[in-house]
Coordinates of C-alpha atoms in Angstrom, one line a residue:
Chain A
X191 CA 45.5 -6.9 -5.5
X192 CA 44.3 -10.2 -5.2
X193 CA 42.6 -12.0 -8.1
X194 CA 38.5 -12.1 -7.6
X195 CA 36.8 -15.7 -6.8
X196 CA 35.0 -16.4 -9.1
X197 CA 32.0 -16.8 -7.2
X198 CA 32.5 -12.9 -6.8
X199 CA 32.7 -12.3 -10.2
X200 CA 29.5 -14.1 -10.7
X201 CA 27.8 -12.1 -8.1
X202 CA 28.9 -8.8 -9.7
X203 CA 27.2 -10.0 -13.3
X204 CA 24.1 -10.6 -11.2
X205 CA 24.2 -7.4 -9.7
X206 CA 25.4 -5.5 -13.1
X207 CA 22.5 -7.6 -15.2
X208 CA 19.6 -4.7 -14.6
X209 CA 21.5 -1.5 -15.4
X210 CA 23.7 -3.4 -18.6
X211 CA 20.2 -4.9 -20.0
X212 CA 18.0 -1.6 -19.6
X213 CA 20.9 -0.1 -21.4
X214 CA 21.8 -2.5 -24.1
X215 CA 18.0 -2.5 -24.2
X216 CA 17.5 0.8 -24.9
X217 CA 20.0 0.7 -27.7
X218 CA 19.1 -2.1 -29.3
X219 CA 15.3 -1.7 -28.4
X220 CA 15.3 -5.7 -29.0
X221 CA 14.7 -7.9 -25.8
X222 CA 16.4 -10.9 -27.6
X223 CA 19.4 -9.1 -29.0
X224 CA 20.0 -7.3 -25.3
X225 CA 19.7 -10.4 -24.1
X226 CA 22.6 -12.1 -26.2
X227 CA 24.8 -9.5 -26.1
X228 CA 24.7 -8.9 -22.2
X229 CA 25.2 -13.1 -22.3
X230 CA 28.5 -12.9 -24.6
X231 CA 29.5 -10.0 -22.4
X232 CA 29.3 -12.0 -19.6
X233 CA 31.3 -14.9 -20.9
X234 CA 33.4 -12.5 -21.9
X235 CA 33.6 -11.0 -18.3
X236 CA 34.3 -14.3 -17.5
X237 CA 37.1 -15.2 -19.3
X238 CA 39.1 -11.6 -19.0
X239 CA 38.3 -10.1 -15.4
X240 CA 40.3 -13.4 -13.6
X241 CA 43.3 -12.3 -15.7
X242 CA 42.7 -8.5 -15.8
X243 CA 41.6 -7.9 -12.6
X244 CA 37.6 -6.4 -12.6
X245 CA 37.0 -2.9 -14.3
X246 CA 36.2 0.1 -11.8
X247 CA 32.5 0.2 -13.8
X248 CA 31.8 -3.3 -14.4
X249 CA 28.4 -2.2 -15.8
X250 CA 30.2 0.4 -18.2
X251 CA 32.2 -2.6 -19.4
X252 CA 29.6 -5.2 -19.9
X253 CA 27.3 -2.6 -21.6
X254 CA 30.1 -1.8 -24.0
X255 CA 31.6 -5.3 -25.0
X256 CA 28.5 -6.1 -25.0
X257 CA 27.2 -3.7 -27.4
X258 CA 30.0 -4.2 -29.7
X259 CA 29.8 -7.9 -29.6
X260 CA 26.1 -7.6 -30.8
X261 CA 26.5 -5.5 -33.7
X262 CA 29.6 -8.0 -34.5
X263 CA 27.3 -10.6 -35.0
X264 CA 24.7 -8.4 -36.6
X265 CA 27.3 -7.3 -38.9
X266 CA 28.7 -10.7 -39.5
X267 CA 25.4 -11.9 -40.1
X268 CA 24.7 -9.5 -43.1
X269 CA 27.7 -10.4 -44.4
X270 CA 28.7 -6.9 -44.4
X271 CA 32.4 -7.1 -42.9
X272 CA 34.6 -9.6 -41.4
X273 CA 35.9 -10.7 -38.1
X274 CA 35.5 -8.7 -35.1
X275 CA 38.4 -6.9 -33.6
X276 CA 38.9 -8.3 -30.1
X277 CA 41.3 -6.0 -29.1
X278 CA 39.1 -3.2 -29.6
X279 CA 36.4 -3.8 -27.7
X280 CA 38.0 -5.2 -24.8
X281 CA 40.4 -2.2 -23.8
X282 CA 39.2 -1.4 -20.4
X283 CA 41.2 1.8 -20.5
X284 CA 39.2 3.1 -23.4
X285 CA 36.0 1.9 -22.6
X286 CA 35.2 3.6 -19.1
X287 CA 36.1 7.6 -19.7
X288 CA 33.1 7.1 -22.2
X289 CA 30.7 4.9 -20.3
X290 CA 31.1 7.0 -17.5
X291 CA 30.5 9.9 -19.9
X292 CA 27.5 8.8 -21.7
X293 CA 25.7 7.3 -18.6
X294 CA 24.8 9.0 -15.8
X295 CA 22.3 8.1 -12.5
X296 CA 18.9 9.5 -14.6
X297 CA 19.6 7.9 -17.5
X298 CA 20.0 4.4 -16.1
X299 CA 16.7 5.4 -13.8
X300 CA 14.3 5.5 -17.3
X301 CA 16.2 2.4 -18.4
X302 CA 15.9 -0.1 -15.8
X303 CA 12.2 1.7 -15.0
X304 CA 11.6 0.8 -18.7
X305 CA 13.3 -2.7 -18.7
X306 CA 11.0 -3.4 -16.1
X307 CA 8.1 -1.9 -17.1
X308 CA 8.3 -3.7 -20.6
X309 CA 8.4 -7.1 -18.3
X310 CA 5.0 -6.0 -16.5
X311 CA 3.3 -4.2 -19.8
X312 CA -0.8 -4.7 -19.0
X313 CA -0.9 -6.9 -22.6
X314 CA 0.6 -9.3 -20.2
X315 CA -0.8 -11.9 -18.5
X316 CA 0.4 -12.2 -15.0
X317 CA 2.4 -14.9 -15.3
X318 CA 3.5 -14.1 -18.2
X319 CA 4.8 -10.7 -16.7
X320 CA 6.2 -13.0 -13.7
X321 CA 8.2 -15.3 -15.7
X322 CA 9.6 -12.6 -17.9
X323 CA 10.9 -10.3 -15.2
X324 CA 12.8 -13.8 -14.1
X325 CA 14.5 -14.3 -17.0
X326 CA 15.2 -10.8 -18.4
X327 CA 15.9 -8.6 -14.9
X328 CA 16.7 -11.5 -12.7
X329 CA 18.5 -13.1 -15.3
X330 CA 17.0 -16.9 -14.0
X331 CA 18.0 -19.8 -15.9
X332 CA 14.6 -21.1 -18.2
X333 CA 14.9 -24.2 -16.2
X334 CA 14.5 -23.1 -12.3
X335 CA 11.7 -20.8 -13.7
X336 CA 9.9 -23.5 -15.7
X337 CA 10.2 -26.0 -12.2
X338 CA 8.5 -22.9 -10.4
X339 CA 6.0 -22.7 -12.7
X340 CA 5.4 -26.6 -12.6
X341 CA 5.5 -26.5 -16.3
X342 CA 8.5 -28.0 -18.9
X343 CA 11.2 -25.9 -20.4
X344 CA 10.0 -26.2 -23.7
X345 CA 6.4 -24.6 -22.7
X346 CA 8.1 -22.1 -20.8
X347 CA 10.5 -21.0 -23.3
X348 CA 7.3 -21.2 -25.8
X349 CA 5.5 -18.9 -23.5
X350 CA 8.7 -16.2 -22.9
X351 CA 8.9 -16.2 -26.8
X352 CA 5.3 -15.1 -26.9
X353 CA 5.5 -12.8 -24.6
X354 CA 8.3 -10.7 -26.5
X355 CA 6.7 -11.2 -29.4
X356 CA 3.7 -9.4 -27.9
X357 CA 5.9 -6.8 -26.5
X358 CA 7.4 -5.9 -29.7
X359 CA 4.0 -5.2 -31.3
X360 CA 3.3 -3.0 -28.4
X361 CA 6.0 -0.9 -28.9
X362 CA 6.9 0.6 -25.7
X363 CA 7.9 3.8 -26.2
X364 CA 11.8 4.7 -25.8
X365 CA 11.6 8.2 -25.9
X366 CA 12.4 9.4 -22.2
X367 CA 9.0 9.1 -19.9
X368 CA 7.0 12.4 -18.4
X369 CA 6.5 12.5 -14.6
X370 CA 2.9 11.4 -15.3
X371 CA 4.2 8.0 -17.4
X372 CA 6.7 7.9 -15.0
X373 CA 4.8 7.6 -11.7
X374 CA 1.9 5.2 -13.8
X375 CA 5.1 2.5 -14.8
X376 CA 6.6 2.6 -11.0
X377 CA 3.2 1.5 -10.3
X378 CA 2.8 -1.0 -12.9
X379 CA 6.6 -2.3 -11.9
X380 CA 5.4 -2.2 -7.9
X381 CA 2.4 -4.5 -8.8
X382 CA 4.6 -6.8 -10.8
X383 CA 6.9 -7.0 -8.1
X384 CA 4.3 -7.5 -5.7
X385 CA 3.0 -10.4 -7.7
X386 CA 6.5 -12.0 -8.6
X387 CA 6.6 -12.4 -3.9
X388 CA 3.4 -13.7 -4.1
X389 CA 4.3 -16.0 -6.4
X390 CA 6.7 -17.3 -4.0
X391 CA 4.9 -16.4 -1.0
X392 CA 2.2 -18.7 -1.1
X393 CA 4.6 -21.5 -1.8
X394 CA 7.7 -20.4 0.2
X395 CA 8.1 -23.8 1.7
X396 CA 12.0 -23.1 1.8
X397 CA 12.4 -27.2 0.3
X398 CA 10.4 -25.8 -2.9
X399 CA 11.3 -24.8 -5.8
X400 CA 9.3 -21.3 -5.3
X401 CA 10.8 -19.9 -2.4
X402 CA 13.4 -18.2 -4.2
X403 CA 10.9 -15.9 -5.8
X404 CA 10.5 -14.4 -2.7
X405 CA 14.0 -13.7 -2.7
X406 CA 13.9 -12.3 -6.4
X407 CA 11.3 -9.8 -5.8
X408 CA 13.0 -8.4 -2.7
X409 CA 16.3 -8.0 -4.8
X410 CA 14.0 -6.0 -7.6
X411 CA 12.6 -3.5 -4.5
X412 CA 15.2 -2.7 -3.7
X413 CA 16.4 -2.3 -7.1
X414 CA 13.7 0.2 -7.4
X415 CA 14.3 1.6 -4.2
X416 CA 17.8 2.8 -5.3
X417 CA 16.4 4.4 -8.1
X418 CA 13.4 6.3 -6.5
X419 CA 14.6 6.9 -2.9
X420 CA 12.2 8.8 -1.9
X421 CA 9.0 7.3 -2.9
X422 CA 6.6 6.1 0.5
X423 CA 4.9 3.2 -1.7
X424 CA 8.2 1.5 -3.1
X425 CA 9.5 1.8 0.7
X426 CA 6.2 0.3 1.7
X427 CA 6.2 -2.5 -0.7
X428 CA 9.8 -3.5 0.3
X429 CA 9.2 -3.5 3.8
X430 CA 5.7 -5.7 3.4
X431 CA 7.8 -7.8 1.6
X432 CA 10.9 -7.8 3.9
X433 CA 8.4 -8.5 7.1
X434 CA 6.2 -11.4 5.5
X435 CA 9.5 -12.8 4.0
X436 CA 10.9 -12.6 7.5
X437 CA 8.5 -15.8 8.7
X438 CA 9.7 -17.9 6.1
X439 CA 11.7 -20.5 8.4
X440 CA 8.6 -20.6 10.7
X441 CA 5.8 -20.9 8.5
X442 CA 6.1 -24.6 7.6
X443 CA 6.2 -27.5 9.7
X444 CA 7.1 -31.2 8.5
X445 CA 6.5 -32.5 5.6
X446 CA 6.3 -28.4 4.2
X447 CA 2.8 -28.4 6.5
X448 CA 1.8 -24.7 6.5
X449 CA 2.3 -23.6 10.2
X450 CA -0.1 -20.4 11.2
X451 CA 0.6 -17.4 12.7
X452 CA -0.6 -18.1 16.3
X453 CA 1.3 -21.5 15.9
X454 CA 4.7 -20.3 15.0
X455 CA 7.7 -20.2 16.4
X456 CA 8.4 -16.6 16.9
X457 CA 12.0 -17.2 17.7
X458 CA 12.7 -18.2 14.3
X459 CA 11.2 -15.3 12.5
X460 CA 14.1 -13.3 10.9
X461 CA 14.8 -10.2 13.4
X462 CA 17.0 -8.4 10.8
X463 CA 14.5 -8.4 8.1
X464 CA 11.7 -7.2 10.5
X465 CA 13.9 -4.4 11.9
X466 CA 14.8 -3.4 8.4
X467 CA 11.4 -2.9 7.2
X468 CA 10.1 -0.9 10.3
X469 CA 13.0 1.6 9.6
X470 CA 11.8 1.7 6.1
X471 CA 7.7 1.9 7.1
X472 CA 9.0 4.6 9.9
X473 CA 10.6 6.6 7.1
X474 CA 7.4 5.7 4.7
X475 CA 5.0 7.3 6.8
X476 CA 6.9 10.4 7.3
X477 CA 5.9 11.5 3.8
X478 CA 2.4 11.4 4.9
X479 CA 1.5 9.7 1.7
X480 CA -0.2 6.7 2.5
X481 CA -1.2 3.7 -0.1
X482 CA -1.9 0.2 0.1
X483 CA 1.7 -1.3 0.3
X484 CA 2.1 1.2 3.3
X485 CA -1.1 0.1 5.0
X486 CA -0.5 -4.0 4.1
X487 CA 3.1 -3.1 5.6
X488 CA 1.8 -1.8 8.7
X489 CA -0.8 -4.6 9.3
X490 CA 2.3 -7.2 8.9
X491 CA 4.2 -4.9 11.0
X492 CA 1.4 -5.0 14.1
X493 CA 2.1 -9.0 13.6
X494 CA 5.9 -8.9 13.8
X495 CA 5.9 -6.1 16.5
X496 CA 3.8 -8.8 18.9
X497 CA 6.1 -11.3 20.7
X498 CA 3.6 -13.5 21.2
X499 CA 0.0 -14.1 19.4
X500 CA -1.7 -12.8 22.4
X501 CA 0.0 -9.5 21.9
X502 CA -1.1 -9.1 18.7
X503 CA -3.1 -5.6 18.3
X504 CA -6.1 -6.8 16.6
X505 CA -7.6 -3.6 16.9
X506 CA -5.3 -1.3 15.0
X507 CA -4.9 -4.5 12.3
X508 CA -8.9 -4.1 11.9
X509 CA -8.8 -0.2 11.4
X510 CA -5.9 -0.6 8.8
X511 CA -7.7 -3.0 6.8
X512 CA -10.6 -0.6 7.2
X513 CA -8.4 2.2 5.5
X514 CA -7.6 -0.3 2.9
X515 CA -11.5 -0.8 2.4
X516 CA -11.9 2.3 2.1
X517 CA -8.9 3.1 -1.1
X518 CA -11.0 0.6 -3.0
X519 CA -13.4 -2.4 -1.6
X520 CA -12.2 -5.5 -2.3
X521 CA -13.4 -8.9 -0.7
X522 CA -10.6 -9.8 -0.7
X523 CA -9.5 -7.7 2.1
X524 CA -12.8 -7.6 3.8
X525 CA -12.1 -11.4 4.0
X526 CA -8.7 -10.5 5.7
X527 CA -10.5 -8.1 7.9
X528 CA -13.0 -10.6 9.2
X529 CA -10.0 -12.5 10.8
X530 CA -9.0 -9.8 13.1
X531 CA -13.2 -8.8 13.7
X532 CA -13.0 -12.7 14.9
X533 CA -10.3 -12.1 17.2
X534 CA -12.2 -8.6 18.6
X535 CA -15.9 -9.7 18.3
X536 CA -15.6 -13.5 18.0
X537 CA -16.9 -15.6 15.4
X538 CA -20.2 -15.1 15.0
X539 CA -19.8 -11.4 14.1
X540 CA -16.7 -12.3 11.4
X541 CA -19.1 -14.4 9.6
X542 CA -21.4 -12.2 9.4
X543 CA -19.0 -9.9 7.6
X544 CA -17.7 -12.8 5.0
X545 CA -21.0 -13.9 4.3
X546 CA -22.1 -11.4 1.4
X547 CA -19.0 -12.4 0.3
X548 CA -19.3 -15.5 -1.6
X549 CA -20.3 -14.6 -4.6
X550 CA -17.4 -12.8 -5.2
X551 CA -14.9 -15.8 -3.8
X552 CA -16.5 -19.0 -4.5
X553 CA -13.4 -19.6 -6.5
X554 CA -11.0 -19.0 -3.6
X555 CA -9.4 -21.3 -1.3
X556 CA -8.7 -19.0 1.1
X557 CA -12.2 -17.7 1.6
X558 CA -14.3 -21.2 2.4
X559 CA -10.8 -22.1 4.2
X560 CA -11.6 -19.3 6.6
X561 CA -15.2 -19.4 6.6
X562 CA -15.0 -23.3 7.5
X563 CA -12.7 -22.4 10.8
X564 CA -15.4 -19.8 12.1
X565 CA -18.1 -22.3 11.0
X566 CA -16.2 -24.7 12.6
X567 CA -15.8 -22.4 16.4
X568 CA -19.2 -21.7 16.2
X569 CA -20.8 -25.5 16.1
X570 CA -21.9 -26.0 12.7
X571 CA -19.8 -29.1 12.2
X572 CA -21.7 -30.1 8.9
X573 CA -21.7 -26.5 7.4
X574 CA -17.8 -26.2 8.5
X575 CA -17.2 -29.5 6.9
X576 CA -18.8 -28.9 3.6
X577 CA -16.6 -25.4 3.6
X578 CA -13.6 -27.4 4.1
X579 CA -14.7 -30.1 1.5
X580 CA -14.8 -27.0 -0.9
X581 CA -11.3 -25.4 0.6
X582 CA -9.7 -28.7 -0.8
X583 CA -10.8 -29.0 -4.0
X584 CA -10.0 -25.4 -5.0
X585 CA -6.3 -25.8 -2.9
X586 CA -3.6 -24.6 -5.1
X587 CA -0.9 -27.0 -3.3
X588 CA -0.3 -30.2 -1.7
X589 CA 0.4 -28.8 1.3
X590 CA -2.3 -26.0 1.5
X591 CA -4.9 -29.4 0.7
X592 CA -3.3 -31.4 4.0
X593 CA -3.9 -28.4 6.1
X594 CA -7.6 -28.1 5.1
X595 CA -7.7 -32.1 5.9
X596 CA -6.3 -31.9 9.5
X597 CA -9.4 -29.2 10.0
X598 CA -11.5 -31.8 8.5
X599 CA -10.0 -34.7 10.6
X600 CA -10.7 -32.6 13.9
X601 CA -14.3 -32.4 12.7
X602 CA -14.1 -36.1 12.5
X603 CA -16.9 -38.7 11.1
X604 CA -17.4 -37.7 7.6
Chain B
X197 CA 45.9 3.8 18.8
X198 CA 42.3 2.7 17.9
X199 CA 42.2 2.9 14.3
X200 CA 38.6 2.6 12.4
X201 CA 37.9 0.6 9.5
X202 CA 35.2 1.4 7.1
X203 CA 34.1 -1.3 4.9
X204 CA 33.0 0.4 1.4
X205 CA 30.9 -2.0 -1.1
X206 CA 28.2 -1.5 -4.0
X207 CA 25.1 -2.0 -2.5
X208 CA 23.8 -3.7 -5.9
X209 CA 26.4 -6.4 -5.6
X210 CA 26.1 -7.0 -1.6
X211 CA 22.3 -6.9 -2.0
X212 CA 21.9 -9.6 -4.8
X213 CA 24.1 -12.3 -3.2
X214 CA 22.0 -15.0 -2.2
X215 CA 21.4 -15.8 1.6
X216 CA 24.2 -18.2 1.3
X217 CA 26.5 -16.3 0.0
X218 CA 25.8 -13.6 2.4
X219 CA 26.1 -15.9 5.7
X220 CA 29.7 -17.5 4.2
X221 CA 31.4 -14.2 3.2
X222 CA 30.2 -13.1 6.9
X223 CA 32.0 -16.5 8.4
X224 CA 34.8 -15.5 6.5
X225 CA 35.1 -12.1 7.9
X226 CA 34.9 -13.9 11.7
X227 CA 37.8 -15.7 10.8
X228 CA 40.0 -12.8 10.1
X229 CA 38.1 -11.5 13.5
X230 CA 38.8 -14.1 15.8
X231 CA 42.5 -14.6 14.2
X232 CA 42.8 -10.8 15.7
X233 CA 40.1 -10.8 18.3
X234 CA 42.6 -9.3 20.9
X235 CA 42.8 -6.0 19.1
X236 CA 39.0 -5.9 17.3
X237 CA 36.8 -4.2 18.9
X238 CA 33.3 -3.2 18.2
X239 CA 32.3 -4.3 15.0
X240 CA 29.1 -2.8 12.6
X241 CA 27.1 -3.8 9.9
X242 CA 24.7 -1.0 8.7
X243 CA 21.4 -1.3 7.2
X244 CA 21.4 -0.7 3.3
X245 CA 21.6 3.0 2.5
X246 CA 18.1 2.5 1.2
X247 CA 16.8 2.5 5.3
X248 CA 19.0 5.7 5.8
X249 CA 17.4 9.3 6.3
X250 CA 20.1 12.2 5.8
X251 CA 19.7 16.1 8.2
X252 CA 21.5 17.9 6.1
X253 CA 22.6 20.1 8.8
X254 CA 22.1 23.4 7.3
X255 CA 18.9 23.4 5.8
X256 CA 17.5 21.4 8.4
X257 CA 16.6 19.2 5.5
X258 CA 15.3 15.7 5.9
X259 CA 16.0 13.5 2.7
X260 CA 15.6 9.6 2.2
X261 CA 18.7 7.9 1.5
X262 CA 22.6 8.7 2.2
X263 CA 23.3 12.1 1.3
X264 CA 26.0 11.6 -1.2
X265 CA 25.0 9.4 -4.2
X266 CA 28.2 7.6 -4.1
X267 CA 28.7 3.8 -5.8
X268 CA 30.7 2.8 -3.3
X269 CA 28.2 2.4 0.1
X270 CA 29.1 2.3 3.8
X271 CA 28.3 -0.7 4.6
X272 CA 30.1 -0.6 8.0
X273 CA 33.2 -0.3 10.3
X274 CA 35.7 -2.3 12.8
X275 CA 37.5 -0.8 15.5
X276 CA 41.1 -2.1 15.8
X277 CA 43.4 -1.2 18.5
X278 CA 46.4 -1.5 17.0
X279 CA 50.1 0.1 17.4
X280 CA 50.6 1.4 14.4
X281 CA 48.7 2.5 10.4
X282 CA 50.7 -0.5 9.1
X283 CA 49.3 -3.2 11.5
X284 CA 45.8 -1.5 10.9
X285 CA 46.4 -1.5 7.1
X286 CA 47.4 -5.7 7.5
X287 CA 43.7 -6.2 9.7
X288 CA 42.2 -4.7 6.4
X289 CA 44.3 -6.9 3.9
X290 CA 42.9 -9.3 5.7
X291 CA 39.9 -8.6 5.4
X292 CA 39.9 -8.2 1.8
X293 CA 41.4 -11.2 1.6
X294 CA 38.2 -12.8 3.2
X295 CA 36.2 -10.7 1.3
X296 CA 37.7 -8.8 -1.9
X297 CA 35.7 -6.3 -3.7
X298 CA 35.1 -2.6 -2.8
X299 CA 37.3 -0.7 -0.6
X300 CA 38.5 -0.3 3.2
X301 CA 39.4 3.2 4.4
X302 CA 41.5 2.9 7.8
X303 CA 41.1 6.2 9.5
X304 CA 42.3 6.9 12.9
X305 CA 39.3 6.9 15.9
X306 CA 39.2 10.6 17.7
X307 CA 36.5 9.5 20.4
X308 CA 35.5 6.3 21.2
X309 CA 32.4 5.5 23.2
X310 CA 31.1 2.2 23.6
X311 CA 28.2 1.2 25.2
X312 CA 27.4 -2.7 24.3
X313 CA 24.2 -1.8 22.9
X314 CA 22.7 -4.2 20.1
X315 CA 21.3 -3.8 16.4
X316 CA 18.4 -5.3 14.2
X317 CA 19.4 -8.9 15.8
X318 CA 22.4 -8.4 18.1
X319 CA 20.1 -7.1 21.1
X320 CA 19.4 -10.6 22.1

């Protein structure tokens, strides 16, 4: 057989890095020393699979030499016994009748579900939950999270350090979860992914540094997926993800200028991606089981099953955002809703509906963003510019802030 | 003969290479195509098994996911028509060659009936 690129081999680490850390986690119940011993694995990995040829369970493998190299160092480190035995850890022949053993499908279900629970644990802030599903699951390098974060390494590796800290005094239990525990952490893990896309999404200029994050969280659905096949919200989540992800390379123009939907070059939307995730939302609703990533997956799905904007069924998206209304109000998607009651019933109506509204989202961009466009159909030029004014000076990027200008350069005068 | 050629893979692998990575392994696998485009006929790439909804026959039950929780996933197939197993088993080599990791399984094609119709993105 042919020796492995080592591109390839680099690609099976990434793949093996969830399963070997849930595991080495659960044995060592130690972020940090799962962490360094699934690192010397890989160098390890590194080093012997070019010669040896790759071992039929490379997870198996890496958990083991892993495992061993650990409590080398922990041993060495108490000065309790000398050198490690290479030769004993590194037997492929030896190691896999006993992985293979020892860990079956449902065991390496709790782990990773626990691996990635720990990452999103509610003591969390969000972006601290963000940042440390990059590094731990994704296995990120500190420095491509810390550009996506716009911060330097040294606060970034300041703020993962505090974040385990906080995890250890938690104390996440090991023992293996109930159905109940079970079903709250894939929730917990669903929202965390969910936030780890948006992260990305709002940002996915493919030029920037975020876009990737997209990419990550699609990787850790369908992670998930794997594990729970059969559950209608982790199906829903990927394929929401899978079909807003599938606009990417039509979403920004020049200079990373957001492009909207009506705008957009349908052509260039990803037709793989899309049919992908209306299998999945087609297999989703089957359960009859409906939740929010189903419903948000079904809105996106009206948008990438029109071929052009005029297509669009503005209808059905207002009745599905209804039904999201209606699992738990949130202005948030009222102010998503009064886009489409624009479309139906025109302007006047949509503001109508945002209006009671800003209270609750002063703070957000989005909302004097969209209430300065149907300010700005219906007339009220000064109103409409004063939105926009506040639209800029809450915009979270460059390129959302030259959007809100061109609006603001059509109103003209000033 | 027509001879088919399953292309087995673990999905977490295929599934975390990057974009990049995906489109060159892919333009390295339309090499080894064109090089024997006389004898290659249609050629598949399935959906992950994640998209998949098994009948099991029998029971006339419906479950998510490929029925059999293998490592190894069917990722998809060639169809060679080739003289002999040995020239099959040298289109796989090849293959492998472009692509290494997982396994092929050349199995002989009983019926065979195309119809030109297109996938996710090959409709167009």
């Amino acid at each position: 057989m042919a020796a492995p690129e080592p591109d390839w081999i680099e690609a099976r680490l990434v793949a093996a890095r969830p399963r070997a850390m849930a595991a080495l986690l659960r044995y060592f119940r130690d972020l940090d020393l799962a962490e360094e011993a699934f690192q010397e694995a890989s160098l390890r990995a590194l080093r012997s699979w070019p010669k040896n040829g790759p071992p039929r369970d490379a997870e198996g493998w890496l958990i083991l030499v892993g495992r061993n190299a650990a409590l080398d160092r922990v041993r060495k480190d108490a000065r309790l016994s000398g050198l490690p035995d290479d030769a004993a850890i590194s037997d492929r022949e030896d190691v896999e009748p006993e992985m293979a053993e020892r860990l079956d499908a449902a065991d390496y279900r709790d782990d990773i579900l626990r691996l990635l629970f720990i990452c999103c644990h509610p003591d969390l802030p969000a972006t601290q939950q963000v940042a440390l599903a990059l590094r731990i699951v994704s296995g990120l390098p500190l420095a491509r999270i810390a550009r996506a974060f716009l911060v330097g390494e040294r606060a970034m590796e300041q703020r993962l350090t505090r974040a385990k800290a906080r995890i250890r005094s938690a104390e996440v239990p090991f023992e293996t979860p109930g159905p109940a525990e079970r079903a709250e952490r894939l929730g917990a893990v669903a929202a965390m992914i969910y936030l780890i896309f948006n992260e990305g999404y709002t940002d996915a200029d493919p030029a920037s540094e975020r876009a990737e994050l997209c990419d990550e969280a699609i990787r850790l659905a369908r992670l998930t997926l794997r594990m729970f096949p059969a559950e209608p919200e982790v199906m829903g989540l990927l394929a929401l993800m899978l079909l807003q992800h599938s606009r990417q390379k039509a979403r920004f123009g020049e200079g990373g200028l957001p492009i909207l939907l009506d705008d957009q070059d349908r052509g260039l939307w990803n037709g793989a991606m899309i049919a992908e995730a209306l299998a999945l939302l087609d297999k989703a609703m089957r359960h009859l089981a409906p939740g929010p990533y189903q419903i948000q997956a079904a809105i996106a799905a009206l948008h990438a099953r029109a071929r052009h904007p005029e297509a669009t069924d503005w209808a059905g998206i207002n009745a599905l955002y209804r039904a999201l209304e209606r699992r738990g109000a949130s202005p948030v998607v009222t102010l998503n809703r009064a886009v489409a009651v624009s479309k139906l019933e025109g302007p006047e109506a949509a503001l109508a509906l945002i209006e009671p509204l800003a209270g609750a989202l002063d703070g957000y961009f989005y909302f004097h963003g969209v209430r300065g466009a149907l300010l700005e159909r219906l007339g009220r030029r000064e109103e409409a510019r004063t939105a926009f004014g506040r639209a800029i000076a809450l915009a979270g990027t460059a390129a959302e802030a030259a959007h809100i200008r061109q609006h603001l350069d059509r109103l003209g005068g000033g | 003969m027509l001879y088919s050629t399953l292309c087995y893979h673990d999905e977490a692998v295929t599934t975390a290479w990057s974009a990049e990575h995906d489109a060159a392994v892919i333009a390295d696998l339309r090499k080894v195509q064109d090089r024997w485009a006389a004898k290659v006929g249609p050629v598949v790439r399935l959906m992950p098994t994640s998209a998949a909804t098994t009948l099991r026959k029998t029971e006339n039950l419906v479950i998510d996911g490929p029925f059999a929780e293998t490592k190894e996933q069917l990722l998809g197939f060639y169809v060679v028509d080739v003289a002999t197993l040995d020239e099959a088993l040298a289109f796989a080599r090849d293959l492998a060659a472009a692509n290494p990791g997982g396994a092929y399984e050349v199995r002989p094609v009983m019926l065979y009936q195309p119809d030109g119709r297109g996938g996710a993105d090959g409709g167009a």
